[in-house]
PDB file of C-alpha atoms in Angstrom:
ATOM      1  CA  MET A  18     -28.203 -42.054 158.405  1.00 36.00           C
ATOM      2  CA  PRO A  19     -29.227 -38.628 157.085  1.00 41.00           C
ATOM      3  CA  ILE A  20     -26.547 -36.949 154.681  1.00 38.00           C
ATOM      4  CA  LEU A  21     -26.318 -33.354 154.179  1.00 39.00           C
ATOM      5  CA  SER A  22     -26.175 -31.868 150.743  1.00 43.00           C
ATOM      6  CA  PRO A  23     -22.289 -31.318 149.738  1.00 40.00           C
ATOM      7  CA  PRO A  24     -22.799 -27.674 149.221  1.00 45.00           C
ATOM      8  CA  CYS A  25     -24.869 -27.211 152.627  1.00 57.00           C
ATOM      9  CA  SER A  26     -22.486 -29.072 154.637  1.00 71.00           C
ATOM     10  CA  SER A  27     -19.496 -27.609 153.263  1.00 75.00           C
ATOM     11  CA  SER A  28     -20.727 -23.866 153.324  1.00 76.00           C
ATOM     12  CA  LYS A  29     -21.662 -24.475 156.972  1.00 81.00           C
ATOM     13  CA  LEU A  30     -18.217 -25.751 158.005  1.00 82.00           C
ATOM     14  CA  VAL A  31     -16.455 -22.965 156.254  1.00 82.00           C
ATOM     15  CA  PHE A  32     -18.827 -20.288 157.388  1.00 83.00           C
ATOM     16  CA  LEU A  33     -18.536 -21.441 161.049  1.00 85.00           C
ATOM     17  CA  SER A  34     -14.765 -21.590 160.831  1.00 85.00           C
ATOM     18  CA  ALA A  35     -14.658 -18.031 159.308  1.00 85.00           C
ATOM     19  CA  LEU A  36     -17.017 -16.873 162.067  1.00 86.00           C
ATOM     20  CA  ARG A  37     -14.621 -17.996 164.871  1.00 83.00           C
ATOM     21  CA  PHE A  38     -11.796 -16.083 163.402  1.00 84.00           C
ATOM     22  CA  ALA A  39     -13.833 -13.074 162.510  1.00 85.00           C
ATOM     23  CA  PHE A  40     -15.172 -12.977 166.217  1.00 83.00           C
ATOM     24  CA  SER A  41     -11.869 -13.940 167.544  1.00 72.00           C
ATOM     25  CA  ILE A  42     -13.375 -16.963 169.179  1.00 62.00           C
ATOM     26  CA  SER A  43     -10.352 -18.942 167.489  1.00 54.00           C
ATOM     27  CA  ALA A  44      -7.263 -16.968 168.138  1.00 52.00           C
ATOM     28  CA  PRO A  45      -4.566 -17.553 165.665  1.00 49.00           C
ATOM     29  CA  THR A  46      -1.007 -17.090 166.780  1.00 46.00           C
ATOM     30  CA  PRO A  47       0.548 -13.533 166.091  1.00 50.00           C
ATOM     31  CA  PRO A  48       1.644 -12.077 163.877  1.00 51.00           C
ATOM     32  CA  PHE A  49      -0.954 -13.386 161.657  1.00 50.00           C
ATOM     33  CA  GLY A  50      -3.794 -12.742 163.759  1.00 59.00           C
ATOM     34  CA  ASP A  51      -5.082  -9.588 162.467  1.00 72.00           C
ATOM     35  CA  GLU A  52      -4.528 -10.316 158.852  1.00 78.00           C
ATOM     36  CA  ILE A  53      -6.566 -14.008 159.169  1.00 82.00           C
ATOM     37  CA  ARG A  54      -9.442 -12.078 161.142  1.00 83.00           C
ATOM     38  CA  SER A  55      -9.590  -9.593 158.422  1.00 85.00           C
ATOM     39  CA  SER A  56      -9.713 -12.237 155.702  1.00 86.00           C
ATOM     40  CA  ALA A  57     -12.218 -14.170 157.594  1.00 86.00           C
ATOM     41  CA  GLN A  58     -14.633 -11.146 157.679  1.00 88.00           C
ATOM     42  CA  GLN A  59     -14.059 -10.550 154.114  1.00 88.00           C
ATOM     43  CA  GLN A  60     -14.826 -14.066 153.221  1.00 86.00           C
ATOM     44  CA  ILE A  61     -18.162 -13.822 155.274  1.00 87.00           C
ATOM     45  CA  GLU A  62     -19.153 -10.480 153.468  1.00 87.00           C
ATOM     46  CA  PHE A  63     -18.411 -12.471 150.072  1.00 86.00           C
ATOM     47  CA  MET A  64     -20.450 -15.652 151.191  1.00 83.00           C
ATOM     48  CA  LEU A  65     -23.482 -13.656 152.207  1.00 84.00           C
ATOM     49  CA  LEU A  66     -23.458 -11.823 149.258  1.00 83.00           C
ATOM     50  CA  HIS A  67     -22.747 -14.526 146.661  1.00 81.00           C
ATOM     51  CA  ASP A  68     -23.563 -17.854 148.091  1.00 76.00           C
ATOM     52  CA  ASP A  69     -27.065 -19.065 148.109  1.00 77.00           C
ATOM     53  CA  ASP A  70     -26.161 -21.909 150.479  1.00 75.00           C
ATOM     54  CA  THR A  71     -24.683 -19.344 153.049  1.00 75.00           C
ATOM     55  CA  ARG A  72     -27.845 -17.023 153.037  1.00 74.00           C
ATOM     56  CA  LEU A  73     -29.883 -20.177 153.937  1.00 80.00           C
ATOM     57  CA  LEU A  74     -27.416 -20.965 156.854  1.00 80.00           C
ATOM     58  CA  THR A  75     -28.159 -17.576 158.503  1.00 80.00           C
ATOM     59  CA  ALA A  76     -31.731 -19.131 159.540  1.00 82.00           C
ATOM     60  CA  ASP A  77     -29.737 -22.007 161.142  1.00 84.00           C
ATOM     61  CA  ASP A  78     -30.159 -22.182 164.981  1.00 88.00           C
ATOM     62  CA  HIS A  79     -26.671 -23.395 165.466  1.00 86.00           C
ATOM     63  CA  VAL A  80     -25.223 -20.716 163.383  1.00 87.00           C
ATOM     64  CA  ILE A  81     -27.432 -18.023 164.708  1.00 89.00           C
ATOM     65  CA  SER A  82     -26.238 -18.885 168.318  1.00 90.00           C
ATOM     66  CA  GLN A  83     -22.639 -18.903 167.291  1.00 88.00           C
ATOM     67  CA  ILE A  84     -23.057 -15.315 165.738  1.00 90.00           C
ATOM     68  CA  LYS A  85     -24.592 -14.135 169.037  1.00 91.00           C
ATOM     69  CA  SER A  86     -21.886 -15.736 170.969  1.00 90.00           C
ATOM     70  CA  GLY A  87     -19.214 -13.929 169.081  1.00 89.00           C
ATOM     71  CA  LEU A  88     -21.326 -10.873 169.208  1.00 92.00           C
ATOM     72  CA  SER A  89     -20.996 -11.088 173.089  1.00 92.00           C
ATOM     73  CA  LEU A  90     -17.568 -11.527 172.942  1.00 90.00           C
ATOM     74  CA  MET A  91     -16.781  -8.676 170.899  1.00 90.00           C
ATOM     75  CA  PHE A  92     -18.789  -6.404 173.219  1.00 94.00           C
ATOM     76  CA  SER A  93     -16.679  -7.873 176.303  1.00 92.00           C
ATOM     77  CA  MET A  94     -13.638  -7.199 174.550  1.00 89.00           C
ATOM     78  CA  LEU A  95     -14.665  -3.736 173.994  1.00 92.00           C
ATOM     79  CA  HIS A  96     -15.390  -3.232 177.568  1.00 91.00           C
ATOM     80  CA  SER A  97     -11.709  -4.391 178.395  1.00 89.00           C
ATOM     81  CA  HIS A  98     -10.323  -1.757 175.921  1.00 88.00           C
ATOM     82  CA  LEU A  99     -12.275   0.960 177.609  1.00 89.00           C
ATOM     83  CA  TYR A 100     -10.866  -0.278 180.971  1.00 87.00           C
ATOM     84  CA  HIS A 101      -7.421  -0.056 179.570  1.00 84.00           C
ATOM     85  CA  LEU A 102      -8.014   3.629 178.394  1.00 85.00           C
ATOM     86  CA  LEU A 103      -8.158   4.780 182.234  1.00 83.00           C
ATOM     87  CA  THR A 104      -4.304   4.264 182.526  1.00 73.00           C
ATOM     88  CA  PRO A 105      -2.635   7.548 183.223  1.00 67.00           C
ATOM     89  CA  SER A 106       0.462   6.666 181.055  1.00 72.00           C
ATOM     90  CA  ASP A 107       0.579   8.285 177.874  1.00 70.00           C
ATOM     91  CA  ILE A 108       2.440   5.650 176.165  1.00 72.00           C
ATOM     92  CA  VAL A 109       0.060   2.829 177.546  1.00 73.00           C
ATOM     93  CA  LEU A 110      -2.912   5.142 176.505  1.00 78.00           C
ATOM     94  CA  GLU A 111      -1.589   5.540 172.899  1.00 79.00           C
ATOM     95  CA  ASN A 112      -1.197   1.708 172.588  1.00 84.00           C
ATOM     96  CA  SER A 113      -4.757   1.210 174.267  1.00 85.00           C
ATOM     97  CA  GLU A 114      -6.321   3.775 171.766  1.00 86.00           C
ATOM     98  CA  ASN A 115      -4.537   1.905 168.765  1.00 88.00           C
ATOM     99  CA  ALA A 116      -5.984  -1.467 169.904  1.00 87.00           C
ATOM    100  CA  MET A 117      -9.267  -0.232 170.423  1.00 90.00           C
ATOM    101  CA  LEU A 118      -9.410   1.369 167.229  1.00 91.00           C
ATOM    102  CA  LEU A 119      -8.424  -1.932 165.454  1.00 87.00           C
ATOM    103  CA  HIS A 120     -11.295  -3.602 167.478  1.00 88.00           C
ATOM    104  CA  LEU A 121     -13.934  -1.021 166.200  1.00 92.00           C
ATOM    105  CA  THR A 122     -12.909  -1.694 162.729  1.00 90.00           C
ATOM    106  CA  SER A 123     -14.640  -5.094 163.514  1.00 89.00           C
ATOM    107  CA  PHE A 124     -17.550  -3.179 164.814  1.00 93.00           C
ATOM    108  CA  GLU A 125     -17.915  -1.492 161.670  1.00 92.00           C
ATOM    109  CA  TRP A 126     -17.781  -4.856 159.841  1.00 91.00           C
ATOM    110  CA  LEU A 127     -20.500  -6.158 162.121  1.00 93.00           C
ATOM    111  CA  CYS A 128     -22.531  -3.145 160.940  1.00 93.00           C
ATOM    112  CA  ASN A 129     -22.479  -4.238 157.443  1.00 90.00           C
ATOM    113  CA  VAL A 130     -23.096  -7.983 157.779  1.00 90.00           C
ATOM    114  CA  LEU A 131     -25.471  -8.189 160.630  1.00 93.00           C
ATOM    115  CA  PRO A 132     -28.034  -6.602 158.731  1.00 91.00           C
ATOM    116  CA  LYS A 133     -27.747  -9.252 155.883  1.00 88.00           C
ATOM    117  CA  MET A 134     -28.389 -12.021 158.643  1.00 88.00           C
ATOM    118  CA  ASN A 135     -31.465 -10.029 160.288  1.00 89.00           C
ATOM    119  CA  LEU A 136     -29.349  -9.647 163.628  1.00 92.00           C
ATOM    120  CA  MET A 137     -28.736  -5.948 163.720  1.00 94.00           C
ATOM    121  CA  ARG A 138     -31.301  -5.492 166.452  1.00 95.00           C
ATOM    122  CA  GLU A 139     -28.944  -7.484 168.706  1.00 95.00           C
ATOM    123  CA  PHE A 140     -26.076  -4.931 168.174  1.00 96.00           C
ATOM    124  CA  VAL A 141     -28.285  -2.044 168.691  1.00 96.00           C
ATOM    125  CA  PHE A 142     -29.154  -3.246 172.096  1.00 96.00           C
ATOM    126  CA  LYS A 143     -25.563  -4.143 173.076  1.00 96.00           C
ATOM    127  CA  TRP A 144     -24.475  -0.766 171.700  1.00 96.00           C
ATOM    128  CA  GLY A 145     -27.061   1.036 173.764  1.00 95.00           C
ATOM    129  CA  ASP A 146     -26.105  -0.914 176.926  1.00 95.00           C
ATOM    130  CA  ILE A 147     -22.420  -0.085 176.714  1.00 95.00           C
ATOM    131  CA  SER A 148     -22.862   3.697 175.320  1.00 96.00           C
ATOM    132  CA  GLY A 149     -22.933   5.182 178.734  1.00 95.00           C
ATOM    133  CA  THR A 150     -19.858   3.491 179.804  1.00 94.00           C
ATOM    134  CA  ILE A 151     -18.108   4.513 176.577  1.00 95.00           C
ATOM    135  CA  ILE A 152     -19.107   8.139 177.161  1.00 95.00           C
ATOM    136  CA  THR A 153     -17.981   8.146 180.844  1.00 93.00           C
ATOM    137  CA  VAL A 154     -14.496   6.972 179.733  1.00 91.00           C
ATOM    138  CA  VAL A 155     -13.790   9.023 176.762  1.00 90.00           C
ATOM    139  CA  GLU A 156     -15.635  12.328 177.507  1.00 85.00           C
ATOM    140  CA  HIS A 157     -12.801  13.756 179.725  1.00 78.00           C
ATOM    141  CA  GLN A 158     -10.033  12.510 177.710  1.00 80.00           C
ATOM    142  CA  THR A 159      -8.422  15.621 176.087  1.00 78.00           C
ATOM    143  CA  ALA A 160      -6.911  13.579 173.326  1.00 81.00           C
ATOM    144  CA  LEU A 161      -8.194  10.245 171.610  1.00 87.00           C
ATOM    145  CA  TRP A 162      -9.602  12.020 168.670  1.00 90.00           C
ATOM    146  CA  ARG A 163      -9.258   9.392 166.242  1.00 91.00           C
ATOM    147  CA  LEU A 164     -11.103   6.905 168.794  1.00 93.00           C
ATOM    148  CA  LYS A 165     -13.869   9.631 169.483  1.00 93.00           C
ATOM    149  CA  LEU A 166     -14.501  10.047 165.879  1.00 94.00           C
ATOM    150  CA  LYS A 167     -14.772   6.101 165.230  1.00 95.00           C
ATOM    151  CA  LEU A 168     -17.014   5.866 168.164  1.00 96.00           C
ATOM    152  CA  ILE A 169     -19.487   8.516 166.522  1.00 95.00           C
ATOM    153  CA  GLU A 170     -19.189   6.772 163.078  1.00 95.00           C
ATOM    154  CA  ILE A 171     -20.469   3.307 164.636  1.00 96.00           C
ATOM    155  CA  THR A 172     -23.166   5.403 166.444  1.00 96.00           C
ATOM    156  CA  ALA A 173     -24.248   6.973 163.350  1.00 96.00           C
ATOM    157  CA  ARG A 174     -24.560   3.536 161.774  1.00 95.00           C
ATOM    158  CA  VAL A 175     -26.734   2.516 164.946  1.00 96.00           C
ATOM    159  CA  LEU A 176     -28.965   5.482 164.687  1.00 96.00           C
ATOM    160  CA  ASP A 177     -29.223   5.115 161.024  1.00 94.00           C
ATOM    161  CA  ALA A 178     -30.568   1.615 161.518  1.00 95.00           C
ATOM    162  CA  VAL A 179     -33.052   2.751 164.249  1.00 95.00           C
ATOM    163  CA  GLY A 180     -34.114   5.876 162.489  1.00 93.00           C
ATOM    164  CA  TYR A 181     -34.873   4.431 159.264  1.00 91.00           C
ATOM    165  CA  GLY A 182     -36.593   1.095 160.553  1.00 87.00           C
ATOM    166  CA  THR A 183     -33.822  -1.232 159.321  1.00 90.00           C
ATOM    167  CA  VAL A 184     -34.279  -2.628 163.032  1.00 93.00           C
ATOM    168  CA  ILE A 185     -37.497  -2.217 165.234  1.00 93.00           C
ATOM    169  CA  VAL A 186     -36.418  -1.423 168.794  1.00 94.00           C
ATOM    170  CA  PRO A 187     -38.710  -0.215 171.739  1.00 95.00           C
ATOM    171  CA  SER A 188     -38.986   3.665 172.085  1.00 94.00           C
ATOM    172  CA  ASN A 189     -37.121   3.377 175.514  1.00 94.00           C
ATOM    173  CA  THR A 190     -34.009   2.153 173.515  1.00 95.00           C
ATOM    174  CA  LYS A 191     -34.191   5.177 171.177  1.00 95.00           C
ATOM    175  CA  VAL A 192     -34.447   7.510 173.854  1.00 96.00           C
ATOM    176  CA  GLN A 193     -31.669   6.092 175.769  1.00 95.00           C
ATOM    177  CA  LEU A 194     -29.368   6.170 172.727  1.00 96.00           C
ATOM    178  CA  LEU A 195     -30.422   9.936 171.924  1.00 96.00           C
ATOM    179  CA  ASN A 196     -30.379  11.127 175.595  1.00 95.00           C
ATOM    180  CA  THR A 197     -26.608   9.416 175.849  1.00 95.00           C
ATOM    181  CA  TRP A 198     -25.183  10.342 172.509  1.00 95.00           C
ATOM    182  CA  LEU A 199     -26.864  13.687 171.345  1.00 95.00           C
ATOM    183  CA  PRO A 200     -25.319  15.842 174.181  1.00 93.00           C
ATOM    184  CA  TYR A 201     -22.090  14.404 173.614  1.00 93.00           C
ATOM    185  CA  ILE A 202     -22.004  14.806 169.805  1.00 93.00           C
ATOM    186  CA  GLN A 203     -23.245  18.461 170.377  1.00 92.00           C
ATOM    187  CA  LYS A 204     -20.421  19.217 172.767  1.00 90.00           C
ATOM    188  CA  THR A 205     -17.716  17.435 170.546  1.00 90.00           C
ATOM    189  CA  LYS A 206     -18.578  18.634 167.195  1.00 90.00           C
ATOM    190  CA  PRO A 207     -17.322  22.344 167.873  1.00 88.00           C
ATOM    191  CA  VAL A 208     -14.053  20.653 169.186  1.00 87.00           C
ATOM    192  CA  PHE A 209     -13.679  18.449 165.984  1.00 87.00           C
ATOM    193  CA  ASP A 210     -14.219  21.738 163.855  1.00 84.00           C
ATOM    194  CA  ASP A 211     -10.862  23.174 165.424  1.00 83.00           C
ATOM    195  CA  GLU A 212      -9.101  19.867 164.824  1.00 74.00           C
ATOM    196  CA  THR A 213      -6.564  19.874 161.822  1.00 67.00           C
ATOM    197  CA  THR A 214      -6.091  16.146 161.477  1.00 77.00           C
ATOM    198  CA  CYS A 215      -9.271  14.665 162.627  1.00 82.00           C
ATOM    199  CA  ARG A 216     -12.695  15.951 161.619  1.00 85.00           C
ATOM    200  CA  MET A 217     -16.119  14.861 161.185  1.00 89.00           C
ATOM    201  CA  ASP A 218     -16.688  15.212 157.446  1.00 89.00           C
ATOM    202  CA  ASP A 219     -19.841  16.446 155.522  1.00 90.00           C
ATOM    203  CA  ASP A 220     -21.102  12.987 154.842  1.00 93.00           C
ATOM    204  CA  LEU A 221     -20.852  11.829 158.444  1.00 93.00           C
ATOM    205  CA  CYS A 222     -22.666  14.869 159.509  1.00 93.00           C
ATOM    206  CA  GLN A 223     -25.484  14.544 157.164  1.00 93.00           C
ATOM    207  CA  THR A 224     -25.798  10.883 158.226  1.00 93.00           C
ATOM    208  CA  LEU A 225     -25.794  11.917 161.829  1.00 94.00           C
ATOM    209  CA  GLN A 226     -28.194  14.519 161.383  1.00 94.00           C
ATOM    210  CA  GLY A 227     -30.731  12.718 159.217  1.00 95.00           C
ATOM    211  CA  ALA A 228     -30.526   9.562 161.481  1.00 95.00           C
ATOM    212  CA  ILE A 229     -31.082  11.662 164.532  1.00 95.00           C
ATOM    213  CA  VAL A 230     -34.254  13.533 163.133  1.00 95.00           C
ATOM    214  CA  SER A 231     -35.688  10.241 161.762  1.00 95.00           C
ATOM    215  CA  THR A 232     -35.197   8.868 165.085  1.00 95.00           C
ATOM    216  CA  ILE A 233     -36.879  11.536 167.104  1.00 95.00           C
ATOM    217  CA  VAL A 234     -39.991  11.549 164.911  1.00 92.00           C
ATOM    218  CA  THR A 235     -40.474   7.989 165.528  1.00 92.00           C
ATOM    219  CA  LEU A 236     -40.914   8.594 169.340  1.00 93.00           C
ATOM    220  CA  PRO A 237     -44.094   9.336 171.362  1.00 92.00           C
ATOM    221  CA  SER A 238     -44.885  13.078 171.520  1.00 89.00           C
ATOM    222  CA  ASN A 239     -43.583  13.501 175.083  1.00 91.00           C
ATOM    223  CA  ASP A 240     -40.140  11.688 174.672  1.00 92.00           C
ATOM    224  CA  GLN A 241     -39.944  14.158 171.403  1.00 92.00           C
ATOM    225  CA  ALA A 242     -40.607  17.191 173.544  1.00 91.00           C
ATOM    226  CA  HIS A 243     -38.294  16.441 176.219  1.00 92.00           C
ATOM    227  CA  ILE A 244     -35.526  15.771 173.588  1.00 92.00           C
ATOM    228  CA  LEU A 245     -36.231  18.795 171.707  1.00 92.00           C
ATOM    229  CA  ALA A 246     -36.500  21.156 174.655  1.00 91.00           C
ATOM    230  CA  ALA A 247     -32.792  19.676 175.988  1.00 90.00           C
ATOM    231  CA  TRP A 248     -31.561  20.538 172.496  1.00 89.00           C
ATOM    232  CA  MET A 249     -32.996  24.308 172.632  1.00 87.00           C
ATOM    233  CA  GLU A 250     -31.605  24.759 176.018  1.00 87.00           C
ATOM    234  CA  SER A 251     -28.284  23.385 175.092  1.00 81.00           C
ATOM    235  CA  GLN A 252     -25.333  25.931 174.365  1.00 75.00           C
ATOM    236  CA  HIS A 253     -24.450  24.049 171.236  1.00 73.00           C
ATOM    237  CA  LEU A 254     -27.188  24.588 168.838  1.00 69.00           C
ATOM    238  CA  GLY A 255     -25.136  24.517 165.658  1.00 75.00           C
ATOM    239  CA  PHE A 256     -25.208  20.887 165.156  1.00 88.00           C
ATOM    240  CA  PRO A 257     -27.118  18.855 164.791  1.00 91.00           C
ATOM    241  CA  ASP A 258     -29.889  21.013 163.653  1.00 90.00           C
ATOM    242  CA  LEU A 259     -33.134  19.506 164.815  1.00 91.00           C
ATOM    243  CA  THR A 260     -35.291  22.444 163.455  1.00 90.00           C
ATOM    244  CA  GLU A 261     -37.208  19.900 161.157  1.00 91.00           C
ATOM    245  CA  ALA A 262     -37.959  17.584 164.018  1.00 89.00           C
ATOM    246  CA  PHE A 263     -39.338  20.428 166.012  1.00 90.00           C
ATOM    247  CA  GLU A 264     -41.464  21.565 163.095  1.00 91.00           C
ATOM    248  CA  ILE A 265     -42.772  17.948 162.673  1.00 89.00           C
ATOM    249  CA  TRP A 266     -43.530  17.880 166.478  1.00 87.00           C
ATOM    250  CA  CYS A 267     -45.337  21.286 166.237  1.00 89.00           C
ATOM    251  CA  TYR A 268     -47.606  20.382 163.636  1.00 83.00           C
ATOM    252  CA  ARG A 269     -48.494  16.969 164.967  1.00 82.00           C
ATOM    253  CA  THR A 270     -49.019  18.466 168.212  1.00 80.00           C
ATOM    254  CA  LYS A 271     -51.432  21.129 166.663  1.00 74.00           C
ATOM    255  CA  SER A 272     -53.221  18.592 164.621  1.00 62.00           C
ATOM    256  CA  SER A 273     -53.819  16.235 167.798  1.00 55.00           C
ATOM    257  CA  LYS A 274     -55.324  19.153 169.575  1.00 55.00           C
ATOM    258  CA  ARG A 275     -57.413  20.251 166.857  1.00 56.00           C
ATOM    259  CA  ARG A 276     -58.827  16.601 166.487  1.00 53.00           C
ATOM    260  CA  LEU A 277     -59.257  16.554 170.271  1.00 44.00           C
ATOM    261  CA  VAL A 278     -61.298  20.013 170.131  1.00 49.00           C
ATOM    262  CA  GLU A 279     -63.281  18.747 167.198  1.00 50.00           C
ATOM    263  CA  SER A 280     -64.108  15.530 169.078  1.00 51.00           C
ATOM    264  CA  VAL A 281     -65.174  17.413 172.326  1.00 43.00           C
ATOM    265  CA  CYS A 282     -67.283  19.701 170.211  1.00 53.00           C
ATOM    266  CA  ASN A 283     -68.858  16.992 168.038  1.00 52.00           C
ATOM    267  CA  GLY A 284     -69.694  14.975 171.285  1.00 52.00           C
ATOM    268  CA  SER A 285     -71.157  17.919 172.873  1.00 48.00           C
ATOM    269  CA  LEU A 286     -73.387  18.674 169.742  1.00 42.00           C
ATOM    270  CA  SER A 287     -74.515  15.012 169.679  1.00 50.00           C
ATOM    271  CA  SER A 288     -75.414  15.295 173.362  1.00 51.00           C
ATOM    272  CA  ASP A 289     -77.682  18.533 172.937  1.00 51.00           C
ATOM    273  CA  LEU A 290     -79.288  17.043 169.914  1.00 49.00           C
ATOM    274  CA  SER A 291     -79.967  13.955 171.708  1.00 54.00           C
ATOM    275  CA  ALA A 292     -81.413  15.894 174.733  1.00 52.00           C
TER     276      ALA A 292
END
């Protein structure tokens, strides 16, 4: 009977147990549920950074399956939280916002640990899938500013991963994310500027703008053109400033046209010479 080495077997046991609590697959009895989940998340981060056996476990098929299952559960729970935000009761709405904010702290944790396990791509796809629903639910809410800010912060993490190549996704996924979030961010930023208690700070704005520009310039020229045209036609040109992306698109377009003309001219010249 094969025997696993003690470090590997024990690390896997602890890691999987921590995963179940971190993803709320195992639900501890209140009032200690949130504390245990937070502790499990901290433990997982520590093991990924400092435990060689744990880093090896991230290639284990069973471990990967558990992580993906937990990720699906987290997004299913997020969808339920969104549904509860549709209540007309102010008291219920405030409670729902607080519950969802707590849940989104786990999403921030996921953005920290999933890249270390080469699974951030899974998160990006799922965030893209649910983004339309998120915008539909929160866009017309006159309050919920803490929640709206947290959603934008997580979106910044997603766009940062996509724009700077931490994860490789198809162009249509990038376009979907930009078409969903860019108009919302443009409309919401001026309202945040008028808020006294909840604002988009400079670091977040710089991260968002850099990530959006970096994502745009990785797209095919036609997709870039559509996004930049919509940006220029918007009433909210103040943020984000996509001038850099526009200049890059113009330069590439001119270079492409010049190469095409040179190619046609060279082809015509070759035909004339051969004749």
